[in-house]
Coordinates of C-alpha atoms in Angstrom, one line a residue:
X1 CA 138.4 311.7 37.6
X2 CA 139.3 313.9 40.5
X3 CA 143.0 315.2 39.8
X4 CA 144.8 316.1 42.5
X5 CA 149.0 317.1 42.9
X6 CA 150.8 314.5 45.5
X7 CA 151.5 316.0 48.7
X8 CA 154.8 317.4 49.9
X9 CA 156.2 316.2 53.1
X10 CA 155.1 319.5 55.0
X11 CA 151.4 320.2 53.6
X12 CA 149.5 320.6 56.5
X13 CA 147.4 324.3 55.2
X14 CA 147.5 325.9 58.7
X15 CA 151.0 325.0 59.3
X16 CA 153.0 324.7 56.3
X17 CA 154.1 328.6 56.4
X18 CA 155.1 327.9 59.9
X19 CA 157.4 325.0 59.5
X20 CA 158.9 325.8 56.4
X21 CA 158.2 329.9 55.2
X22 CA 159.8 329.5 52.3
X23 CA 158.1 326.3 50.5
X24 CA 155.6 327.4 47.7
X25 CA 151.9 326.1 48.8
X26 CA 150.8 322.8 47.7
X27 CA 147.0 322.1 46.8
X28 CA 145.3 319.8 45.0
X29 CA 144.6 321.1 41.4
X30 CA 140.8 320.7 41.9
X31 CA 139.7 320.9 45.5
X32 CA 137.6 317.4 46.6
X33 CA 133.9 317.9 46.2
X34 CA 132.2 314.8 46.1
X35 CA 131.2 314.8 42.6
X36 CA 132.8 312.9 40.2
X37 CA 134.1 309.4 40.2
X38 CA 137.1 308.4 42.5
X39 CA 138.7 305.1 42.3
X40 CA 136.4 302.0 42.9
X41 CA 139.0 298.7 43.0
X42 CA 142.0 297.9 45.4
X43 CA 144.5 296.7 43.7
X44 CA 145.0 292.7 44.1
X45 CA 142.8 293.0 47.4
X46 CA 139.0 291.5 47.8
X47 CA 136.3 292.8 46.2
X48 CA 134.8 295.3 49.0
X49 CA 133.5 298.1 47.0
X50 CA 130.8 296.1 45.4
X51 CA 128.1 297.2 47.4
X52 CA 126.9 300.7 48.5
X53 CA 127.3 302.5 52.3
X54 CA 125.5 304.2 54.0
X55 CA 124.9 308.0 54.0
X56 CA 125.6 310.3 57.3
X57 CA 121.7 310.6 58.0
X58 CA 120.9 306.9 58.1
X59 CA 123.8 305.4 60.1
X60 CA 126.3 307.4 62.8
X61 CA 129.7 307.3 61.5
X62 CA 131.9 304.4 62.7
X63 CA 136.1 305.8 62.3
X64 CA 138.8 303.9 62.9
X65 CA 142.1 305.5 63.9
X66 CA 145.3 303.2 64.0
X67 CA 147.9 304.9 66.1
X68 CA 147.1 306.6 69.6
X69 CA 149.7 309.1 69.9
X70 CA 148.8 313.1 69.4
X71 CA 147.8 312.9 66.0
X72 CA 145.4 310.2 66.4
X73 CA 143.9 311.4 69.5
X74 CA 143.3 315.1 68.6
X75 CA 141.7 313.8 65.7
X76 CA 139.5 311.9 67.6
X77 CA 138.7 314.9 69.6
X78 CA 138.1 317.2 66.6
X79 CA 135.1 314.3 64.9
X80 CA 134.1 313.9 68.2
X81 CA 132.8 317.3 68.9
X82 CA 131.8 318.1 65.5
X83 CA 129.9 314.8 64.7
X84 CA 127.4 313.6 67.9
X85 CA 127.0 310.7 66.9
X86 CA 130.3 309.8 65.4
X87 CA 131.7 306.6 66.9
X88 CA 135.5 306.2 67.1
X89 CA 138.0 303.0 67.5
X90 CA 141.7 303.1 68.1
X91 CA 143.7 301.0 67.5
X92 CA 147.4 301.0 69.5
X93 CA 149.8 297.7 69.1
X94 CA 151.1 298.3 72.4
X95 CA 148.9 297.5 75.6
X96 CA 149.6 301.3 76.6
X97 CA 148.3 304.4 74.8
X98 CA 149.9 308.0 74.1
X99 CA 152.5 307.1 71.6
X100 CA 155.6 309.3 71.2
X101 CA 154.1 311.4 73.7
X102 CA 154.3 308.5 76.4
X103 CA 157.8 307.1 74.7
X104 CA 159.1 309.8 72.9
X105 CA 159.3 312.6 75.0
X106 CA 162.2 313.7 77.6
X107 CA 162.0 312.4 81.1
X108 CA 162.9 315.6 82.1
X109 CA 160.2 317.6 80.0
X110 CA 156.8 316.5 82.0
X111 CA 155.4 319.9 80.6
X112 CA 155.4 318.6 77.3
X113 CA 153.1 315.4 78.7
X114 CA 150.5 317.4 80.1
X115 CA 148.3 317.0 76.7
X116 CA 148.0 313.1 78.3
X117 CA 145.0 314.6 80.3
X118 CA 143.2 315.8 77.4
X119 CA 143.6 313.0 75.8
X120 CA 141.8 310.8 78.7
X121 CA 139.1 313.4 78.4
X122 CA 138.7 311.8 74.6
X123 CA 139.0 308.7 75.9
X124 CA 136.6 308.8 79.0
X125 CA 133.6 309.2 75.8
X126 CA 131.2 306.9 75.6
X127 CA 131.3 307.2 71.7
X128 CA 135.6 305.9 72.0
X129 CA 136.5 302.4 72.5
X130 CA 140.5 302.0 72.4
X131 CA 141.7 298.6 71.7
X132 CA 145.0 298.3 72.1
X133 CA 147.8 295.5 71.9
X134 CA 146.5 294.6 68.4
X135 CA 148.7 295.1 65.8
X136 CA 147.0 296.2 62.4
X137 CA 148.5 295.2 59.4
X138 CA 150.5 292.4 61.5
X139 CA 148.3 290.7 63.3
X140 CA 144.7 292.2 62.1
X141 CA 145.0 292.4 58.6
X142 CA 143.8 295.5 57.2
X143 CA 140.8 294.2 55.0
X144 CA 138.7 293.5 58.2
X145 CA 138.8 296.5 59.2
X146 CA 137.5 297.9 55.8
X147 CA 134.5 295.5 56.2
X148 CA 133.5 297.2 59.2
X149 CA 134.1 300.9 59.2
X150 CA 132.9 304.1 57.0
X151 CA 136.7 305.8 57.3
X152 CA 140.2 304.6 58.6
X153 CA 142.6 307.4 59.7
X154 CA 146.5 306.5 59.5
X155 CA 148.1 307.9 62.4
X156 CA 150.7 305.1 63.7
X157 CA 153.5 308.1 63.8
X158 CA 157.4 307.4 62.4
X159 CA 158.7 304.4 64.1
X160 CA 162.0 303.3 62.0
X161 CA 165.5 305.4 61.8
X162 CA 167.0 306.9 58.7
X163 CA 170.0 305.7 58.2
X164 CA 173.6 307.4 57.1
X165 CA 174.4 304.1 55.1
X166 CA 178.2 304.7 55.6
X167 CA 180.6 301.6 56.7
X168 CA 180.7 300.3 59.9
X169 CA 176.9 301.5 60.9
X170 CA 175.4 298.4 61.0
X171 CA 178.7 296.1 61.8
X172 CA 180.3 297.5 65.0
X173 CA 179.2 297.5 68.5
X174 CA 178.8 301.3 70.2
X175 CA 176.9 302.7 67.0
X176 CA 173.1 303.0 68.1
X177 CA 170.4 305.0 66.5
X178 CA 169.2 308.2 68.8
X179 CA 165.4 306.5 68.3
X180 CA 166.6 303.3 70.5
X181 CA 168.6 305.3 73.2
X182 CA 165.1 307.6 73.8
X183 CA 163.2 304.4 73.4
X184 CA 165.0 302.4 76.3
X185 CA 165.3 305.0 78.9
X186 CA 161.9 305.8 78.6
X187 CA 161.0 302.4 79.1
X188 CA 159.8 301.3 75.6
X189 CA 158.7 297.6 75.1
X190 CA 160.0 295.8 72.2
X191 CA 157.2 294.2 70.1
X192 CA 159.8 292.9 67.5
X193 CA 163.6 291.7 67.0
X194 CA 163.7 293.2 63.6
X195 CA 165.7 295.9 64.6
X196 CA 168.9 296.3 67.1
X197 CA 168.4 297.7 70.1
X198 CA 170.5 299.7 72.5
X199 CA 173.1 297.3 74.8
X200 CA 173.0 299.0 78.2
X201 CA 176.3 296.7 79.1
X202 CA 178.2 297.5 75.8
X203 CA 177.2 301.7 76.6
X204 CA 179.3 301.2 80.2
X205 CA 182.2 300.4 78.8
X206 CA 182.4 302.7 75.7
X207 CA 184.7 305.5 77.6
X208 CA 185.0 308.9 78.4
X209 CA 183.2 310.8 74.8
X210 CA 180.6 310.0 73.0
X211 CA 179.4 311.3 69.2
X212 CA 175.7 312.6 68.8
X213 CA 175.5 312.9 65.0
X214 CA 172.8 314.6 64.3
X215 CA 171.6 318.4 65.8
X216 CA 167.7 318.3 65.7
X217 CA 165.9 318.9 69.0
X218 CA 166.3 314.7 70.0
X219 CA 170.2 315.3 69.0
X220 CA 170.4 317.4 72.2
X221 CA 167.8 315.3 74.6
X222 CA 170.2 312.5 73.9
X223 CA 173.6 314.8 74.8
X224 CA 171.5 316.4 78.1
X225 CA 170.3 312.9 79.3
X226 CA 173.8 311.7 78.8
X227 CA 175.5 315.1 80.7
X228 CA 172.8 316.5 82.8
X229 CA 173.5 313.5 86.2
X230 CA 171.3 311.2 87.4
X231 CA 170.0 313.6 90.4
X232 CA 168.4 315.4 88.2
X233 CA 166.4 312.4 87.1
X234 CA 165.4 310.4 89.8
X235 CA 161.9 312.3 90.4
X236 CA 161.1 311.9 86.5
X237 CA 159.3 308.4 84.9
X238 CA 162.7 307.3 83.2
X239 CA 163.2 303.4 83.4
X240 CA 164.7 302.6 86.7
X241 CA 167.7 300.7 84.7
X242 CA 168.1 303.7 82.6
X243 CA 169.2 305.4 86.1
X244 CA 171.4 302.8 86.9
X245 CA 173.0 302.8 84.1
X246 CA 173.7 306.4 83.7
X247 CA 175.2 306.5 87.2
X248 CA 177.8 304.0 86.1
X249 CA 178.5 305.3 83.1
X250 CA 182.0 307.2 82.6
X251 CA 181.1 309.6 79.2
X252 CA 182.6 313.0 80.3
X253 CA 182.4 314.6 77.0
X254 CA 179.7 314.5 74.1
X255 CA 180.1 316.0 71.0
X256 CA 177.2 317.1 68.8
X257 CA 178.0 317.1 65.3
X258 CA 176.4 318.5 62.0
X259 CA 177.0 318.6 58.7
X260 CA 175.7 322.2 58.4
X261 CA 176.7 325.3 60.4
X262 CA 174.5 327.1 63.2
X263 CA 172.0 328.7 61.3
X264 CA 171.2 326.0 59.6
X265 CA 170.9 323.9 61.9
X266 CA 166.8 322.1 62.9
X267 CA 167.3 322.7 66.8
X268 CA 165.1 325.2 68.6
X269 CA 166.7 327.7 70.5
X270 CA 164.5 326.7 73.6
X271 CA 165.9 323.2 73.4
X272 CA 169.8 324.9 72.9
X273 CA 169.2 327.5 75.8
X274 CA 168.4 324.4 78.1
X275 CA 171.7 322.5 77.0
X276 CA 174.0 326.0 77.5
X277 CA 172.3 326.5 80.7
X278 CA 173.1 322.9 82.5
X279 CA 174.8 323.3 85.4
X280 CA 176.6 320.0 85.6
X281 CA 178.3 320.6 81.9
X282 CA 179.9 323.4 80.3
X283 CA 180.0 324.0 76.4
X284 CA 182.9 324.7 74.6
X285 CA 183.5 327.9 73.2
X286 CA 182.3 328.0 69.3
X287 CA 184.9 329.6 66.8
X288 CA 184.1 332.9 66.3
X289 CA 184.0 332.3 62.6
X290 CA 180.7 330.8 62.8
X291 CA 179.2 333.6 64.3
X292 CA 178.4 336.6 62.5
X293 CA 179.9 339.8 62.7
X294 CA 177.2 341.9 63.1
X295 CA 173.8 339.8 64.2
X296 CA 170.9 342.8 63.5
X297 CA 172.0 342.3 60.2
X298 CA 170.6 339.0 60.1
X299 CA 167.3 338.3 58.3
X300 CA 165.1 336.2 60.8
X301 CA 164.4 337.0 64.3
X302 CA 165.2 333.4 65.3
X303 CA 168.8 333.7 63.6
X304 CA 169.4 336.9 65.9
X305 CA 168.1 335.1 69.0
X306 CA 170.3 332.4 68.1
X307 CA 173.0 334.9 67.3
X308 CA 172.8 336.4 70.9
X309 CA 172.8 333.1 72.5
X310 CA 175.9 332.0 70.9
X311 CA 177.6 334.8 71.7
X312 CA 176.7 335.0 75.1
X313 CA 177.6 331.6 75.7
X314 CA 181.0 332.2 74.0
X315 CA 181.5 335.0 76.2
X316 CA 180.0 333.6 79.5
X317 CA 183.2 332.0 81.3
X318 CA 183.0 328.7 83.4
X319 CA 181.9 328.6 86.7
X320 CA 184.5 328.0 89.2
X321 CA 185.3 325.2 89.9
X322 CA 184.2 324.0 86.7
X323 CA 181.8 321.1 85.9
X324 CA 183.2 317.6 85.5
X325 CA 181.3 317.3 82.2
X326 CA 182.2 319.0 78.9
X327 CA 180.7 319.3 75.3
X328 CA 180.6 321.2 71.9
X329 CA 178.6 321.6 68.7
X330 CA 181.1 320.5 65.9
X331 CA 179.4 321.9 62.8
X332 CA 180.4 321.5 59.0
X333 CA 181.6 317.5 59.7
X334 CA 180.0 315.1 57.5
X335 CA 180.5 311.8 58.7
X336 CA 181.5 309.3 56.2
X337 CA 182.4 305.8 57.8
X338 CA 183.0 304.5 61.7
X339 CA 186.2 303.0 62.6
X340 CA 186.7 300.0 64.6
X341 CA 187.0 295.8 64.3
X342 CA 184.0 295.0 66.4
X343 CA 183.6 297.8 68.4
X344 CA 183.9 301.9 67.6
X345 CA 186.8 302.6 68.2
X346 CA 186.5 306.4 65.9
X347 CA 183.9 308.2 63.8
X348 CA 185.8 309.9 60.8
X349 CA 184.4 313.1 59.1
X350 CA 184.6 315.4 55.9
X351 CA 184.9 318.9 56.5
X352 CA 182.3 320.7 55.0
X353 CA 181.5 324.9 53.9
X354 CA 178.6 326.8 52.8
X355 CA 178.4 326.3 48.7
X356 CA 180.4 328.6 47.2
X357 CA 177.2 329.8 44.9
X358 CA 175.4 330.9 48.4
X359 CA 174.9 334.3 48.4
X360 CA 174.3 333.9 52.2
X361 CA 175.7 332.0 54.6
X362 CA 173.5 332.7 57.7
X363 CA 170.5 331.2 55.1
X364 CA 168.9 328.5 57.0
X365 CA 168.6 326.9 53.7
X366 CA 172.0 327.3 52.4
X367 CA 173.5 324.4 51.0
X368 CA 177.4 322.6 52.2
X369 CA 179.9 321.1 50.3
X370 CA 182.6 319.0 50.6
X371 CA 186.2 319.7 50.9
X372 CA 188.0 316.5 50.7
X373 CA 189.6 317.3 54.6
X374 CA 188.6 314.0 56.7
X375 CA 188.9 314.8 60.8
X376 CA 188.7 311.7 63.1
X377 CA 186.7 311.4 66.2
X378 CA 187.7 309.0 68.7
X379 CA 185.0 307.4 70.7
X380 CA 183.3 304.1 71.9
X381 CA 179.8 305.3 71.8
X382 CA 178.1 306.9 68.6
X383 CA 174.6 308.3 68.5
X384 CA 172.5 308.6 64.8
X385 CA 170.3 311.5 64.9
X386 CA 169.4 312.5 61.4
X387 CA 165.5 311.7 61.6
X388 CA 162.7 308.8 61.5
X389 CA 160.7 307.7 58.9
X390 CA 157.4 305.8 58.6
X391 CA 156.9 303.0 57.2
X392 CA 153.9 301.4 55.4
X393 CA 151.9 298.8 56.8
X394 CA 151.1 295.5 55.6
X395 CA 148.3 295.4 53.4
X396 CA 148.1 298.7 52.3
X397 CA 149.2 298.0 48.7
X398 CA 146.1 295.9 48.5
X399 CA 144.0 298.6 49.8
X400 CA 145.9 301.1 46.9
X401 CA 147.9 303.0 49.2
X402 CA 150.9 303.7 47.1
X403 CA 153.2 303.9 50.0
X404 CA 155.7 306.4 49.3
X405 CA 159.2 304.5 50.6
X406 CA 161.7 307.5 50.4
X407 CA 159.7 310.2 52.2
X408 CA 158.1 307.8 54.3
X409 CA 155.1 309.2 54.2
X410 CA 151.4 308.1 52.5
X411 CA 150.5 310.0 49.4
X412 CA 148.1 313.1 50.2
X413 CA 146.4 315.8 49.0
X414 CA 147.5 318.0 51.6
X415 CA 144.2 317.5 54.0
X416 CA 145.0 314.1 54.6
X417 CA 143.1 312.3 52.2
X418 CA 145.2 309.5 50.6
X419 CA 146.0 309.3 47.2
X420 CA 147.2 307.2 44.2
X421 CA 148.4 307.0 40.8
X422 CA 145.6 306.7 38.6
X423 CA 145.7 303.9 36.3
X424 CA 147.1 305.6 33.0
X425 CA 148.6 304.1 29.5
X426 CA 152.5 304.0 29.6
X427 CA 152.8 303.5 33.5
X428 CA 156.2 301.8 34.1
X429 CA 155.9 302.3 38.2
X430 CA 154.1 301.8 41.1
X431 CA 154.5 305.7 41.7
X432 CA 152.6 306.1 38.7
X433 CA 155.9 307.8 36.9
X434 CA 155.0 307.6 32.9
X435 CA 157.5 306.4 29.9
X436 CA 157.8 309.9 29.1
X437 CA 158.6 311.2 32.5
X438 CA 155.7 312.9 33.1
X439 CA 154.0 313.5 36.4
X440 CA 151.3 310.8 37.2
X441 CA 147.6 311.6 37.7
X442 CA 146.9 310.9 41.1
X443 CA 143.2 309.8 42.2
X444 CA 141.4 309.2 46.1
X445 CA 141.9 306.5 48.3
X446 CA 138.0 306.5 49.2
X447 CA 137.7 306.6 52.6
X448 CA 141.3 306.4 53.7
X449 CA 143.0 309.3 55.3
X450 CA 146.2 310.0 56.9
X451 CA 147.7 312.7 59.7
X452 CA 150.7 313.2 61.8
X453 CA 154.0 311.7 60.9
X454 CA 153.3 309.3 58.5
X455 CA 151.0 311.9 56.4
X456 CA 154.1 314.7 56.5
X457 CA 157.0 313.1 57.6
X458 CA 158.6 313.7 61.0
X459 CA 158.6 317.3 61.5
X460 CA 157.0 319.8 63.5
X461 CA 155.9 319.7 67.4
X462 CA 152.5 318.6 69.6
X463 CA 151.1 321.9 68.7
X464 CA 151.6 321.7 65.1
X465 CA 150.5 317.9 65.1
X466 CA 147.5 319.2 66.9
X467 CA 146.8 321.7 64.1
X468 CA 147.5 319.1 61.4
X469 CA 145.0 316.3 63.2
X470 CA 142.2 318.7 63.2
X471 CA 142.5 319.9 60.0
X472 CA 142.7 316.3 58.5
X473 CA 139.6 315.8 60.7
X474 CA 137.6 318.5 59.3
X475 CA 138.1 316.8 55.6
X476 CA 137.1 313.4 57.6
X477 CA 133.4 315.3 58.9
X478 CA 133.2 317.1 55.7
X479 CA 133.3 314.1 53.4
X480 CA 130.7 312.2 55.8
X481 CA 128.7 315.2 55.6
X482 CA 128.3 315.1 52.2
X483 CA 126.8 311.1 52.4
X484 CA 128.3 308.0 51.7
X485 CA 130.5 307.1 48.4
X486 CA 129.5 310.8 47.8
X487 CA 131.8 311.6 50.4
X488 CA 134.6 309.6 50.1
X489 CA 133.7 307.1 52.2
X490 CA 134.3 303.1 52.2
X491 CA 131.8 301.2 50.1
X492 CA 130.1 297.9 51.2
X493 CA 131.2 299.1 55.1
X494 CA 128.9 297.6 57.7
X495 CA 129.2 300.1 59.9
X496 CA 129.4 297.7 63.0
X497 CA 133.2 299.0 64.0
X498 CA 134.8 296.2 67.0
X499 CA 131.9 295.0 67.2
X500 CA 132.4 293.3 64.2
X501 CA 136.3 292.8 64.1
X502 CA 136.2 292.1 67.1
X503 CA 135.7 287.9 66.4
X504 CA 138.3 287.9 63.9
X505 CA 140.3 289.1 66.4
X506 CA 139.5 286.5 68.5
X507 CA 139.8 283.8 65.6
X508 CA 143.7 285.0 65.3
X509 CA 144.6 284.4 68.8
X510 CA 144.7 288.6 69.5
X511 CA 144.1 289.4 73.3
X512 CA 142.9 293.4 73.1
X513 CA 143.1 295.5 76.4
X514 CA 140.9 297.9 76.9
X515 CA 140.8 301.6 78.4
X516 CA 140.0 300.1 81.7
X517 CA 143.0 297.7 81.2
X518 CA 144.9 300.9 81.0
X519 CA 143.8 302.6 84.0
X520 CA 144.6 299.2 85.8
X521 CA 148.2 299.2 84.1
X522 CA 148.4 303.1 84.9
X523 CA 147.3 302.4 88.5
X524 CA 150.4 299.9 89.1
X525 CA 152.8 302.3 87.2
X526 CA 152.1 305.0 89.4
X527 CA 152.2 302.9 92.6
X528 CA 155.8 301.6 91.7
X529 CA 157.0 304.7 90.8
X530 CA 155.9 306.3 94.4
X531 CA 157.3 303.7 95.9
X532 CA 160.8 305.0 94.5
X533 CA 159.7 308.3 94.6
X534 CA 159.2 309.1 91.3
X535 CA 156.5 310.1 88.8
X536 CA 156.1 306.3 87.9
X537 CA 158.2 303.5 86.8
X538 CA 156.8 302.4 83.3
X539 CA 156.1 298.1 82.6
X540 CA 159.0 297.7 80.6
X541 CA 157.5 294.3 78.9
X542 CA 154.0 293.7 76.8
X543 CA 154.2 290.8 78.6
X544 CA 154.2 292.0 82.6
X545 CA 151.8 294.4 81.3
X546 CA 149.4 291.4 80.5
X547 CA 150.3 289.2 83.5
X548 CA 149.7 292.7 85.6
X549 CA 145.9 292.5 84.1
X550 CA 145.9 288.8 84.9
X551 CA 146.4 289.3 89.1

């Protein structure tokens, strides 16, 4: 049995000093090398490892990817080059590809999209067939495509909010999660009613402030998209109603809270430096007790640069006359419930301070608590920041993915090979968690892998995905390498990729567009958006998108 540790959320090798310098390195206990047995059943799934596959000299490998954002394409671009023969499906449950990257990313921060073109370089291959508006898991079960491919990667991103789970969050009218604000001005179709979305009608009306709670790097998108003025934005590919709404909009203030201070705070100081230097809002002037008194004492480089900035903002005074827009970063508030009937009316807080047992206080890792001091916020429009997860899709429990629900993430070894709790005497969980409270024994998922979001949790930026995709796609070459089951691969896969999915598909009513579809959708984007004189103006339904391939 191969024994291997679970992975952490941050366990990319190349990266994990990076994101996180002080987290201890997590490895498997015994490094995967094809010998030795690895689990042979899914668990209350059909029988599909009866037979055996092929090796990686008798048949190219056939991979399919299920997500088309950064992590699934530079994965694809990584087996690409390494294997020639290597033949790779993605599957995208939108009719558009690019992900987060086409969706996720400020309107305002076309830099950041430039790794779009590399990406058509993947796809322009004659070896990569994208299939998108097919939803695995939903639509396409997960089982056919088992049938028909050597390896599936997992790379569908972090697509549902964590929630603060305090009262009034789900009840009143003005509280919206930071994931659907981002997601509507940058012209996101909705797929499913499942979860609310943001009400550009209620968002006119909800006054003068608004609350960002929440200060990671989308935190402060939000407050600049909502402070920065719609001249600003008019060139960029937000959603033409986006615009319209912004200009009619009345919030004058925003106020982005934490329940941290400064230092400990997730924001980059590129993303900070951008806010403090917007010329249409001014920030308020930090107390200096947050600050510390002599910065070169400071331990990290990035706490000094922060350091500086601060204080140079503090000390920078307004221009004259000032901008008509205002707003702060409130840190050490907890929020603990929203006030209102049926609409926020307030967000109250607990005050917060570094532990006393901290023996630093500019430690990014230092630890708050509470103080019993509540301070409310009034305000019709509230913003929840604190973070995405992933969620598992349907089917995978069959397949044995043990789905871990808290991190959001699928069990790893680090590489990106997914894992599971053995089968052991005395298991009382799915997680594998033993009467006696011992660790499980966790086992491959043959042939299943995992990268980006949902294999570390939401963390980290394109480059750092980009690092984590290729690394996960080394493991995927080096198992085919080493032939077949020997490998890690599927057993009893045909090898025959869409080609043979593809009439199941067809059986369940699925309509797949193409890369070509794209390029036609793409086209008419472009040509819409020129005609407003902008970058483009995204298809804001699945549906136009299809009745645009229809004309």
């Amino acid at each position: 049995m191969n024994v291997l540790r679970p992975a952490r959320p941050f366990t990319c090798a190349r990266c994990i000093r990076r994101l996180n310098p002080r987290s201890p390195p997590w490895r498997p206990r015994r490094p995967f090398n094809g010998n030795g047995p690895q689990r042979r059943f899914f668990t209350n799934g059909p029988a599909l490892l009866a037979s055996t596959a092929g090796s990686a000299s008798a048949r190219p490998l056939r991979l399919a990817i299920i997500g088309s954002g950064p992590a699934g394409f530079y994965a694809a671009l990584r087996i690409l080059k390494r294997v020639p023969d290597a033949l790779v499906d993605m599957y995208e449950h939108l009719p558009a590809p690019f992900g987060l990257v086409r969706y996720g990313v400020a309107p305002d921060h076309p830099e950041v999209k430039n790794c779009q073109d590399r990406f058509e370089e993947v796809a322009e291959s004659p070896r990569f067939n994208f299939i998108g508006n097919v939803d695995v898991g939903t639509e396409l079960p997960l089982y056919v495509l088992v049938r028909h491919y050597h390896s599936i990667l997992f790379a569908y991103g972090a697509a549902r909010d964590r929630m603060l789970g305090i009262p009034g969050e789900t009840s009143l009218s003005g509280v919206w999660s930071a994931r659907a604000f981002v997601g509507w001005y940058n012209g996101l179709p909705r797929r499913t009613n499942k979860e609310p979305e943001f009400d550009p009608q209620r968002f006119k009306r909800c006054g003068e402030t608004a609350v960002v709670i929440g200060n990671g790097n989308v935190a402060l998108d939000v407050a600049r998209i909502l402070l920065m003025g719609v001249d600003a934005l008019r060139e960029t590919d937000i959603s033409e109603e986006a615009l319209q709404t912004l200009a009619e909009t009345k919030i004058k203030q925003v106020a982005i809270t934490g329940r941290r201070g400064p230092f400990q705070a997730p924001f980059t100081i590129k993303e900070l430096r951008e806010l403090i230097t917007l010329p249409t809002a001014t920030l308020s002037p930090l107390p200096p007790s947050l600050l510390p008194p002599d910065p070169s004492h400071l331990a990290s480089r990035k706490a000094k640069r922060l350091a500086q900035l601060l204080a140079k903002a503090n000390s920078t005074p307004p221009p004259s006359p000032p901008p008509s827009k205002n707003w702060s970063l409130d840190f050490f508030l907890r929020p603990v419930s929203f006030a209102g009937t049926s609409a926020l009316s307030a967000v109250d807080f607990e005050r917060t301070r570094i532990a006393p047992d901290a023996a630093d206080p500019w430690d990014p890792a230092a630890r708050v608590a509470g103080t019993a001091e509540t301070v409310r916020v009034s305000t019709g429009a509230a913003f929840r920041s604190i973070g995405y997860k992933s969620v598992p899709l349907p089917g995978m429990a069959e397949l044995g993915v043990a789905f871990d629900e808290a991190r959001g993430v699928v069990p790893n070894d680090g590489e990106g090979r997914v894992l599971a709790p053995a089968p052991a005497a005395g298991k009382t969980a799915e997680d594998g968690t033993l009467q006696d409270g011992s660790s499980p024994v966790w086992e491959r998922v043959p042939g299943l892998y995992a990268a980006g979001w949902v294999k570390n949790g939401p963390t980290g930026v394109i480059a750092s995905t980009m690092d984590d995709a290729f690394g996960v796609a080394d493991a995927v070459v080096g198992d085919w390498e080493r032939g077949g089951e020997a490998g890690g691969m599927l057993a009893g896969a045909r090898g025959d990729g869409w080609g043979g999915v593809e009439g199941e598909a067809r059986k369940r009513g699925l309509r797949r567009t193409s890369w070509e579809d794209w390029k036609v959708i793409d086209e008419v984007e472009r040509e819409r958006g020129e005609r407003r004189g902008k970058v483009r103006e995204k298809i804001g339904s699945v549906e136009e998108m299809l009745e645009v391939l229809d004309r």
